[in-house]
mmCIF file of C-alpha atoms in Angstrom:
data_model
loop_
_atom_site.group_PDB
_atom_site.id
_atom_site.type_symbol
_atom_site.label_atom_id
_atom_site.label_comp_id
_atom_site.label_asym_id
_atom_site.label_seq_id
_atom_site.Cartn_x
_atom_site.Cartn_y
_atom_site.Cartn_z
ATOM 1 C CA MET A 6 14.608 21.001 7.603
ATOM 2 C CA LYS A 7 15.638 18.428 4.972
ATOM 3 C CA ALA A 8 12.981 17.191 2.573
ATOM 4 C CA TYR A 9 13.185 14.767 -0.336
ATOM 5 C CA THR A 10 11.609 16.726 -3.167
ATOM 6 C CA TYR A 11 10.095 16.058 -6.592
ATOM 7 C CA ILE A 12 12.045 18.441 -8.852
ATOM 8 C CA GLU A 13 10.896 17.348 -12.315
ATOM 9 C CA LYS A 14 10.174 14.161 -14.208
ATOM 10 C CA GLY A 15 13.022 11.749 -13.486
ATOM 11 C CA LYS A 16 14.542 13.830 -10.689
ATOM 12 C CA PHE A 17 14.157 13.879 -6.899
ATOM 13 C CA ALA A 18 16.575 15.739 -4.614
ATOM 14 C CA LEU A 19 17.159 16.319 -0.901
ATOM 15 C CA THR A 20 16.441 20.022 -0.353
ATOM 16 C CA ASP A 21 16.058 22.494 2.501
ATOM 17 C CA LYS A 22 12.537 23.635 3.355
ATOM 18 C CA PRO A 23 11.011 25.558 6.266
ATOM 19 C CA LYS A 24 9.237 23.590 8.974
ATOM 20 C CA PRO A 25 5.520 23.424 8.104
ATOM 21 C CA GLU A 26 2.922 25.419 10.018
ATOM 22 C CA LEU A 27 -0.786 24.929 10.654
ATOM 23 C CA LYS A 28 -2.931 26.377 7.874
ATOM 24 C CA GLU A 29 -6.382 25.186 8.930
ATOM 25 C CA THR A 30 -8.002 24.379 12.258
ATOM 26 C CA THR A 31 -8.253 20.749 11.087
ATOM 27 C CA ASP A 32 -4.476 20.410 10.505
ATOM 28 C CA ALA A 33 -1.826 18.702 12.604
ATOM 29 C CA ILE A 34 1.949 18.956 12.509
ATOM 30 C CA VAL A 35 3.687 15.597 12.915
ATOM 31 C CA ARG A 36 7.370 15.008 13.599
ATOM 32 C CA VAL A 37 8.265 12.101 11.331
ATOM 33 C CA THR A 38 10.081 9.304 13.161
ATOM 34 C CA LEU A 39 10.009 6.723 10.347
ATOM 35 C CA SER A 40 8.997 6.877 6.709
ATOM 36 C CA SER A 41 9.292 4.445 3.843
ATOM 37 C CA ILE A 42 9.647 4.362 0.077
ATOM 38 C CA CYS A 43 6.692 3.149 -1.956
ATOM 39 C CA THR A 44 6.467 2.055 -5.576
ATOM 40 C CA SER A 45 4.014 4.928 -6.038
ATOM 41 C CA ASP A 46 6.917 7.291 -5.303
ATOM 42 C CA LEU A 47 8.704 5.758 -8.282
ATOM 43 C CA HIS A 48 5.584 6.286 -10.400
ATOM 44 C CA ILE A 49 5.799 9.995 -9.504
ATOM 45 C CA LYS A 50 9.478 10.085 -10.370
ATOM 46 C CA HIS A 51 8.849 8.582 -13.790
ATOM 47 C CA GLY A 52 5.933 10.848 -14.625
ATOM 48 C CA SER A 53 3.151 8.269 -14.275
ATOM 49 C CA VAL A 54 1.153 10.346 -11.768
ATOM 50 C CA PRO A 55 -0.114 13.458 -13.576
ATOM 51 C CA ARG A 56 -1.588 14.849 -10.332
ATOM 52 C CA ALA A 57 1.849 15.018 -8.712
ATOM 53 C CA VAL A 58 3.055 18.594 -8.269
ATOM 54 C CA PRO A 59 6.746 19.438 -8.859
ATOM 55 C CA GLY A 60 8.264 20.964 -5.751
ATOM 56 C CA ILE A 61 6.361 18.823 -3.251
ATOM 57 C CA THR A 62 8.065 16.677 -0.642
ATOM 58 C CA VAL A 63 7.449 13.052 -1.605
ATOM 59 C CA GLY A 64 6.511 10.178 0.665
ATOM 60 C CA HIS A 65 3.119 9.070 1.942
ATOM 61 C CA GLU A 66 4.057 6.164 4.206
ATOM 62 C CA MET A 67 5.087 7.337 7.662
ATOM 63 C CA VAL A 68 4.641 7.321 11.420
ATOM 64 C CA GLY A 69 5.533 10.037 13.872
ATOM 65 C CA VAL A 70 4.702 12.097 16.944
ATOM 66 C CA VAL A 71 2.074 14.825 16.983
ATOM 67 C CA GLU A 72 3.734 18.202 17.615
ATOM 68 C CA GLN A 73 0.782 20.560 17.216
ATOM 69 C CA THR A 74 -2.916 20.361 16.385
ATOM 70 C CA GLY A 75 -5.502 22.786 15.106
ATOM 71 C CA SER A 76 -8.434 23.675 17.336
ATOM 72 C CA ASP A 77 -10.826 21.343 15.494
ATOM 73 C CA VAL A 78 -8.643 18.223 15.601
ATOM 74 C CA ARG A 79 -10.115 15.439 17.736
ATOM 75 C CA ASP A 80 -8.858 12.084 19.074
ATOM 76 C CA VAL A 81 -5.124 12.906 18.909
ATOM 77 C CA LYS A 82 -3.045 15.412 20.860
ATOM 78 C CA PRO A 83 0.573 16.617 21.002
ATOM 79 C CA GLY A 84 2.851 13.827 22.176
ATOM 80 C CA ASP A 85 0.791 10.996 20.673
ATOM 81 C CA ARG A 86 2.561 8.509 18.413
ATOM 82 C CA VAL A 87 0.493 8.167 15.246
ATOM 83 C CA THR A 88 0.227 6.498 11.890
ATOM 84 C CA VAL A 89 -0.467 8.799 8.952
ATOM 85 C CA ASN A 90 -3.046 7.662 6.429
ATOM 86 C CA VAL A 91 -1.978 7.812 2.774
ATOM 87 C CA GLU A 92 -5.350 9.431 2.129
ATOM 88 C CA THR A 93 -6.744 12.546 3.685
ATOM 89 C CA PHE A 94 -10.525 12.610 3.876
ATOM 90 C CA CYS A 95 -13.196 14.813 5.377
ATOM 91 C CA GLY A 96 -15.435 12.119 6.856
ATOM 92 C CA GLU A 97 -18.521 14.160 5.956
ATOM 93 C CA CYS A 98 -19.144 13.852 2.206
ATOM 94 C CA PHE A 99 -21.272 11.134 0.558
ATOM 95 C CA TYR A 100 -18.261 8.966 -0.279
ATOM 96 C CA CYS A 101 -16.637 9.229 3.150
ATOM 97 C CA LYS A 102 -19.889 8.343 4.896
ATOM 98 C CA HIS A 103 -20.158 5.222 2.746
ATOM 99 C CA GLY A 104 -16.557 4.156 3.423
ATOM 100 C CA TYR A 105 -15.152 5.193 0.034
ATOM 101 C CA VAL A 106 -12.645 7.660 1.416
ATOM 102 C CA ASN A 107 -10.419 7.443 -1.658
ATOM 103 C CA ASN A 108 -13.185 9.368 -3.437
ATOM 104 C CA CYS A 109 -13.520 12.132 -0.829
ATOM 105 C CA THR A 110 -14.793 15.297 -2.473
ATOM 106 C CA SER A 111 -12.860 17.669 -0.185
ATOM 107 C CA ALA A 112 -10.202 19.783 -1.875
ATOM 108 C CA ASP A 113 -7.689 18.106 0.451
ATOM 109 C CA GLY A 114 -9.220 14.653 0.013
ATOM 110 C CA GLY A 115 -7.774 11.531 -1.569
ATOM 111 C CA TRP A 116 -4.077 10.975 -2.166
ATOM 112 C CA ALA A 117 -2.700 14.408 -1.333
ATOM 113 C CA LEU A 118 0.331 13.781 0.914
ATOM 114 C CA GLY A 119 3.483 13.328 -1.130
ATOM 115 C CA CYS A 120 1.553 13.885 -4.344
ATOM 116 C CA ARG A 121 -0.305 17.216 -4.348
ATOM 117 C CA ILE A 122 1.010 18.577 -1.028
ATOM 118 C CA ASP A 123 4.209 18.007 0.946
ATOM 119 C CA GLY A 124 4.595 14.452 2.227
ATOM 120 C CA GLY A 125 6.634 12.542 4.742
ATOM 121 C CA GLN A 126 10.177 11.850 3.527
ATOM 122 C CA THR A 127 11.304 14.713 5.698
ATOM 123 C CA GLU A 128 11.493 15.792 9.347
ATOM 124 C CA TYR A 129 8.034 17.348 9.828
ATOM 125 C CA VAL A 130 4.788 17.107 7.869
ATOM 126 C CA ARG A 131 1.510 19.010 7.915
ATOM 127 C CA VAL A 132 -1.425 16.598 7.840
ATOM 128 C CA PRO A 133 -4.739 18.146 6.746
ATOM 129 C CA LEU A 134 -8.038 16.724 7.992
ATOM 130 C CA ALA A 135 -5.997 15.185 10.791
ATOM 131 C CA THR A 136 -8.886 13.753 12.804
ATOM 132 C CA GLN A 137 -9.478 11.243 10.009
ATOM 133 C CA GLY A 138 -5.877 11.057 8.763
ATOM 134 C CA LEU A 139 -4.114 10.119 12.013
ATOM 135 C CA ASN A 140 -4.496 7.036 14.195
ATOM 136 C CA ARG A 141 -2.879 6.724 17.609
ATOM 137 C CA ILE A 142 -0.408 3.842 17.852
ATOM 138 C CA PRO A 143 -1.035 1.546 20.844
ATOM 139 C CA ASP A 144 1.691 1.755 23.481
ATOM 140 C CA ASN A 145 2.813 -1.840 22.911
ATOM 141 C CA VAL A 146 3.155 -1.422 19.129
ATOM 142 C CA THR A 147 6.506 -0.148 17.846
ATOM 143 C CA ASP A 148 6.994 2.416 15.097
ATOM 144 C CA GLU A 149 8.354 -0.295 12.795
ATOM 145 C CA GLN A 150 5.333 -2.507 13.453
ATOM 146 C CA ALA A 151 3.023 0.387 12.548
ATOM 147 C CA LEU A 152 5.003 1.835 9.629
ATOM 148 C CA PHE A 153 2.930 0.344 6.804
ATOM 149 C CA VAL A 154 -0.522 0.757 8.359
ATOM 150 C CA GLY A 155 -1.409 3.912 6.444
ATOM 151 C CA ASP A 156 -0.563 2.674 2.958
ATOM 152 C CA VAL A 157 0.498 -0.798 1.753
ATOM 153 C CA LEU A 158 -1.066 -2.604 4.709
ATOM 154 C CA ALA A 159 -4.263 -0.578 4.353
ATOM 155 C CA THR A 160 -4.238 -1.513 0.662
ATOM 156 C CA GLY A 161 -3.842 -5.204 1.419
ATOM 157 C CA PHE A 162 -6.564 -5.122 4.072
ATOM 158 C CA TRP A 163 -8.974 -3.320 1.740
ATOM 159 C CA ALA A 164 -8.199 -5.705 -1.148
ATOM 160 C CA ALA A 165 -8.877 -8.752 1.026
ATOM 161 C CA ARG A 166 -12.070 -7.211 2.391
ATOM 162 C CA ILE A 167 -13.678 -6.345 -0.944
ATOM 163 C CA SER A 168 -12.721 -9.726 -2.459
ATOM 164 C CA GLU A 169 -15.409 -11.443 -0.370
ATOM 165 C CA ILE A 170 -13.175 -14.399 0.481
ATOM 166 C CA THR A 171 -14.746 -17.521 1.999
ATOM 167 C CA LYS A 172 -13.150 -20.500 3.705
ATOM 168 C CA GLU A 173 -13.805 -22.676 0.622
ATOM 169 C CA ASP A 174 -11.918 -20.433 -1.789
ATOM 170 C CA THR A 175 -8.664 -20.770 -3.637
ATOM 171 C CA VAL A 176 -7.132 -17.282 -3.647
ATOM 172 C CA LEU A 177 -4.463 -16.257 -6.149
ATOM 173 C CA ILE A 178 -2.352 -13.192 -5.362
ATOM 174 C CA ILE A 179 -0.332 -11.888 -8.310
ATOM 175 C CA GLY A 180 2.786 -10.146 -7.050
ATOM 176 C CA ALA A 181 4.930 -10.661 -3.937
ATOM 177 C CA GLY A 182 6.253 -7.164 -3.591
ATOM 178 C CA PRO A 183 5.498 -5.182 -0.423
ATOM 179 C CA THR A 184 1.834 -4.643 -1.258
ATOM 180 C CA GLY A 185 1.472 -8.250 -2.374
ATOM 181 C CA ILE A 186 2.860 -9.571 0.895
ATOM 182 C CA CYS A 187 0.694 -7.186 2.926
ATOM 183 C CA THR A 188 -2.271 -8.457 0.903
ATOM 184 C CA LEU A 189 -1.186 -12.016 1.651
ATOM 185 C CA LEU A 190 -1.132 -11.312 5.405
ATOM 186 C CA CYS A 191 -4.657 -9.934 5.237
ATOM 187 C CA VAL A 192 -5.944 -12.780 3.047
ATOM 188 C CA MET A 193 -4.541 -15.240 5.594
ATOM 189 C CA LEU A 194 -6.850 -13.688 8.207
ATOM 190 C CA LYS A 195 -9.800 -14.900 6.087
ATOM 191 C CA GLN A 196 -8.516 -18.516 6.301
ATOM 192 C CA PRO A 197 -9.351 -19.589 2.726
ATOM 193 C CA LYS A 198 -8.833 -23.208 1.678
ATOM 194 C CA ARG A 199 -5.601 -22.383 -0.134
ATOM 195 C CA ILE A 200 -3.537 -19.376 -1.145
ATOM 196 C CA ILE A 201 -1.283 -19.209 -4.200
ATOM 197 C CA VAL A 202 1.216 -16.398 -4.784
ATOM 198 C CA CYS A 203 2.531 -15.778 -8.298
ATOM 199 C CA GLU A 204 5.858 -13.948 -8.428
ATOM 200 C CA PRO A 205 8.674 -13.930 -11.038
ATOM 201 C CA SER A 206 11.461 -13.239 -8.531
ATOM 202 C CA GLU A 207 12.943 -16.391 -7.016
ATOM 203 C CA GLU A 208 14.234 -14.281 -4.134
ATOM 204 C CA ARG A 209 10.734 -13.097 -3.268
ATOM 205 C CA ARG A 210 9.199 -16.544 -3.740
ATOM 206 C CA ASN A 211 11.784 -17.837 -1.287
ATOM 207 C CA PHE A 212 10.799 -15.072 1.141
ATOM 208 C CA VAL A 213 7.167 -16.203 0.981
ATOM 209 C CA ASN A 214 8.125 -19.862 1.352
ATOM 210 C CA GLU A 215 10.330 -19.105 4.353
ATOM 211 C CA HIS A 216 7.894 -16.886 6.251
ATOM 212 C CA TYR A 217 4.550 -18.388 5.190
ATOM 213 C CA PRO A 218 5.200 -22.091 4.503
ATOM 214 C CA ASP A 219 1.520 -23.001 4.018
ATOM 215 C CA VAL A 220 1.277 -20.672 1.014
ATOM 216 C CA LEU A 221 1.889 -22.108 -2.464
ATOM 217 C CA THR A 222 4.100 -20.194 -4.888
ATOM 218 C CA THR A 223 4.480 -20.237 -8.644
ATOM 219 C CA THR A 224 5.891 -18.199 -11.531
ATOM 220 C CA PRO A 225 3.984 -16.226 -14.202
ATOM 221 C CA ASN A 226 4.949 -18.748 -16.908
ATOM 222 C CA GLU A 227 3.632 -21.670 -14.871
ATOM 223 C CA CYS A 228 0.778 -19.856 -13.152
ATOM 224 C CA ARG A 229 -2.216 -20.894 -15.273
ATOM 225 C CA ASN A 230 -1.433 -24.618 -15.181
ATOM 226 C CA PHE A 231 -0.417 -24.453 -11.522
ATOM 227 C CA VAL A 232 -3.652 -22.756 -10.483
ATOM 228 C CA VAL A 233 -5.785 -25.209 -12.452
ATOM 229 C CA SER A 234 -4.037 -28.172 -10.825
ATOM 230 C CA HIS A 235 -4.249 -26.638 -7.325
ATOM 231 C CA SER A 236 -7.873 -25.515 -7.319
ATOM 232 C CA ASP A 237 -11.280 -27.153 -7.163
ATOM 233 C CA HIS A 238 -13.067 -25.365 -9.994
ATOM 234 C CA GLY A 239 -10.546 -25.059 -12.803
ATOM 235 C CA GLY A 240 -9.132 -21.770 -11.556
ATOM 236 C CA ALA A 241 -8.936 -19.438 -8.595
ATOM 237 C CA ASP A 242 -12.185 -18.372 -6.915
ATOM 238 C CA ARG A 243 -10.616 -15.043 -5.998
ATOM 239 C CA VAL A 244 -7.753 -13.316 -7.805
ATOM 240 C CA ILE A 245 -6.060 -10.223 -6.397
ATOM 241 C CA GLU A 246 -3.828 -8.442 -8.924
ATOM 242 C CA VAL A 247 -1.229 -6.390 -7.103
ATOM 243 C CA ALA A 248 1.748 -6.454 -9.463
ATOM 244 C CA GLY A 249 0.758 -4.030 -12.215
ATOM 245 C CA ALA A 250 3.231 -5.486 -14.715
ATOM 246 C CA LYS A 251 2.729 -5.613 -18.469
ATOM 247 C CA ASP A 252 0.854 -8.924 -18.651
ATOM 248 C CA THR A 253 -0.467 -9.376 -15.114
ATOM 249 C CA PHE A 254 -3.977 -8.060 -15.768
ATOM 250 C CA GLN A 255 -4.452 -10.636 -18.526
ATOM 251 C CA LEU A 256 -2.989 -13.326 -16.281
ATOM 252 C CA ALA A 257 -5.431 -12.387 -13.520
ATOM 253 C CA TRP A 258 -8.632 -13.017 -15.453
ATOM 254 C CA GLN A 259 -7.187 -16.023 -17.287
ATOM 255 C CA CYS A 260 -6.419 -17.749 -13.964
ATOM 256 C CA ALA A 261 -9.870 -17.071 -12.547
ATOM 257 C CA CYS A 262 -12.506 -19.787 -12.569
ATOM 258 C CA PRO A 263 -16.019 -19.012 -13.876
ATOM 259 C CA ASN A 264 -17.978 -16.680 -11.579
ATOM 260 C CA ALA A 265 -14.817 -15.609 -9.762
ATOM 261 C CA ILE A 266 -14.056 -12.185 -8.321
ATOM 262 C CA VAL A 267 -10.975 -10.455 -9.766
ATOM 263 C CA THR A 268 -9.776 -7.585 -7.578
ATOM 264 C CA VAL A 269 -7.327 -5.170 -9.200
ATOM 265 C CA VAL A 270 -5.388 -2.916 -6.833
ATOM 266 C CA ALA A 271 -2.328 -2.543 -9.060
ATOM 267 C CA LEU A 272 -1.303 0.839 -10.459
ATOM 268 C CA TYR A 273 -0.432 0.445 -14.144
ATOM 269 C CA ASP A 274 1.903 2.552 -16.255
ATOM 270 C CA GLU A 275 -0.139 1.834 -19.395
ATOM 271 C CA PRO A 276 -3.835 1.265 -20.237
ATOM 272 C CA GLN A 277 -5.051 -2.315 -19.981
ATOM 273 C CA ILE A 278 -7.332 -4.146 -22.417
ATOM 274 C CA LEU A 279 -10.514 -5.858 -21.265
ATOM 275 C CA PRO A 280 -11.020 -8.530 -23.969
ATOM 276 C CA LEU A 281 -14.721 -9.205 -23.392
ATOM 277 C CA PRO A 282 -15.129 -11.665 -26.300
ATOM 278 C CA ASP A 283 -12.325 -13.831 -24.920
ATOM 279 C CA MET A 284 -13.816 -13.985 -21.444
ATOM 280 C CA TYR A 285 -17.431 -14.310 -22.532
ATOM 281 C CA GLY A 286 -19.248 -16.841 -20.374
ATOM 282 C CA LYS A 287 -16.790 -16.729 -17.483
ATOM 283 C CA ASN A 288 -19.180 -14.380 -15.667
ATOM 284 C CA LEU A 289 -16.385 -12.600 -13.843
ATOM 285 C CA THR A 290 -16.822 -9.769 -11.376
ATOM 286 C CA PHE A 291 -14.073 -7.140 -11.484
ATOM 287 C CA LYS A 292 -13.374 -4.834 -8.549
ATOM 288 C CA THR A 293 -10.909 -2.033 -9.143
ATOM 289 C CA GLY A 294 -9.606 1.208 -7.730
ATOM 290 C CA GLY A 295 -7.340 2.808 -5.205
ATOM 291 C CA VAL A 296 -7.164 1.880 -1.553
ATOM 292 C CA ASP A 297 -9.926 3.113 0.740
ATOM 293 C CA GLY A 298 -7.825 3.543 3.857
ATOM 294 C CA CYS A 299 -10.605 3.712 6.435
ATOM 295 C CA ASP A 300 -9.605 0.535 8.296
ATOM 296 C CA CYS A 301 -6.377 1.764 9.900
ATOM 297 C CA GLU A 302 -7.651 1.620 13.465
ATOM 298 C CA GLU A 303 -8.805 -1.979 12.999
ATOM 299 C CA VAL A 304 -5.460 -2.877 11.429
ATOM 300 C CA LEU A 305 -3.597 -1.369 14.388
ATOM 301 C CA HIS A 306 -5.672 -3.501 16.776
ATOM 302 C CA LEU A 307 -4.794 -6.615 14.736
ATOM 303 C CA ILE A 308 -1.106 -5.720 15.011
ATOM 304 C CA GLU A 309 -1.511 -5.161 18.750
ATOM 305 C CA GLN A 310 -3.100 -8.625 19.025
ATOM 306 C CA GLY A 311 -0.204 -10.241 17.146
ATOM 307 C CA LYS A 312 -2.387 -11.229 14.177
ATOM 308 C CA ILE A 313 -0.456 -9.139 11.624
ATOM 309 C CA ASP A 314 3.309 -8.628 11.580
ATOM 310 C CA THR A 315 4.897 -6.710 8.710
ATOM 311 C CA THR A 316 8.303 -6.164 10.309
ATOM 312 C CA PRO A 317 9.952 -8.951 8.229
ATOM 313 C CA LEU A 318 9.323 -6.740 5.192
ATOM 314 C CA ILE A 319 11.777 -4.129 6.489
ATOM 315 C CA THR A 320 14.984 -5.369 4.941
ATOM 316 C CA HIS A 321 16.937 -2.095 4.977
ATOM 317 C CA ARG A 322 17.195 1.012 7.154
ATOM 318 C CA PHE A 323 18.732 4.354 6.144
ATOM 319 C CA PRO A 324 18.941 7.825 7.685
ATOM 320 C CA LEU A 325 17.218 10.608 5.747
ATOM 321 C CA SER A 326 20.636 11.932 4.746
ATOM 322 C CA GLN A 327 21.208 8.724 2.732
ATOM 323 C CA ILE A 328 17.803 8.551 1.079
ATOM 324 C CA GLU A 329 19.309 8.775 -2.418
ATOM 325 C CA GLU A 330 21.091 5.450 -1.836
ATOM 326 C CA ALA A 331 17.925 3.976 -0.363
ATOM 327 C CA TYR A 332 16.006 4.907 -3.516
ATOM 328 C CA ARG A 333 18.718 3.447 -5.733
ATOM 329 C CA ILE A 334 18.520 0.098 -3.956
ATOM 330 C CA PHE A 335 14.712 0.084 -3.885
ATOM 331 C CA GLU A 336 14.238 1.086 -7.517
ATOM 332 C CA ASN A 337 16.752 -1.463 -8.788
ATOM 333 C CA LYS A 338 15.539 -4.190 -6.411
ATOM 334 C CA GLU A 339 19.060 -4.831 -5.170
ATOM 335 C CA ASP A 340 20.335 -6.691 -2.118
ATOM 336 C CA GLY A 341 17.072 -8.567 -1.486
ATOM 337 C CA VAL A 342 15.210 -5.347 -0.727
ATOM 338 C CA ILE A 343 11.515 -5.447 0.067
ATOM 339 C CA LYS A 344 10.899 -2.302 2.135
ATOM 340 C CA ILE A 345 13.186 0.397 3.468
ATOM 341 C CA ALA A 346 12.687 2.364 6.682
ATOM 342 C CA ILE A 347 13.970 5.953 6.608
ATOM 343 C CA TYR A 348 14.772 7.484 9.989
#
């Protein structure tokens, strides 16, 4: 089968690999029907993910059909359409039982697919700990509607949940890339008083304005003044930093009002500075870390109910044989790309 493979720093290639087989009784084999490219894949390509293993098939955002299950896999069976969680987790350790599945202590736990073991930009994928890692797609939800459930949509849902948003809040989201827009959709479910999205790209600001006209948009250069003039307490009550650009962490805390919550879900290429003397007295609460993707079933129900729709984010579609071109467009942000579906 064809598999898009991490060769070495700076190089991916479409290679031939054997179809995966079950290794453990908790595994499942899934035939991939759709996958997508994530910014985290680019981080692997550029050497920003030390855990990534050369030779693995990349890709951790996918849906498919269960082909085979180990004897200990529950809740899914061959023939089921499923989402695949970006994280594999045992469900039994201290962290899993407390909902922190990103910190699963299993050897196969955490971000394994497309990082430490073969992922989903291919034809078939082995999913370890499949009972926790797969969620059946409702019959009236399409593959495209479900494509982002296991990664960027799970990230956005988790970010909105831990930000403790109330209906009186002004919420600032920094970044209107795919994860930023998924975060926006999940913040909208909380019905805060106002939502502001900060994004440097005019094209992406226009996308937000077109699809979500009640949301305010601004640029990084104007953000601090804009937030002050469009909030009740001299800044945003909740800030969610999704962009991970050079100056966005500083922008996040600077735009927060005193006693705000600043949630950081961005993955940075470089260390960030926490200038405590400069923020002294603002009494900020910071929440950080990777996505805890334990809400996928709830997210699928919200999609089924028509409360979340991420299909406008799919701006391009390519067959697996043309994945090199898909990556070129995605990495260079050409042709109005937001997300690409690989079939």
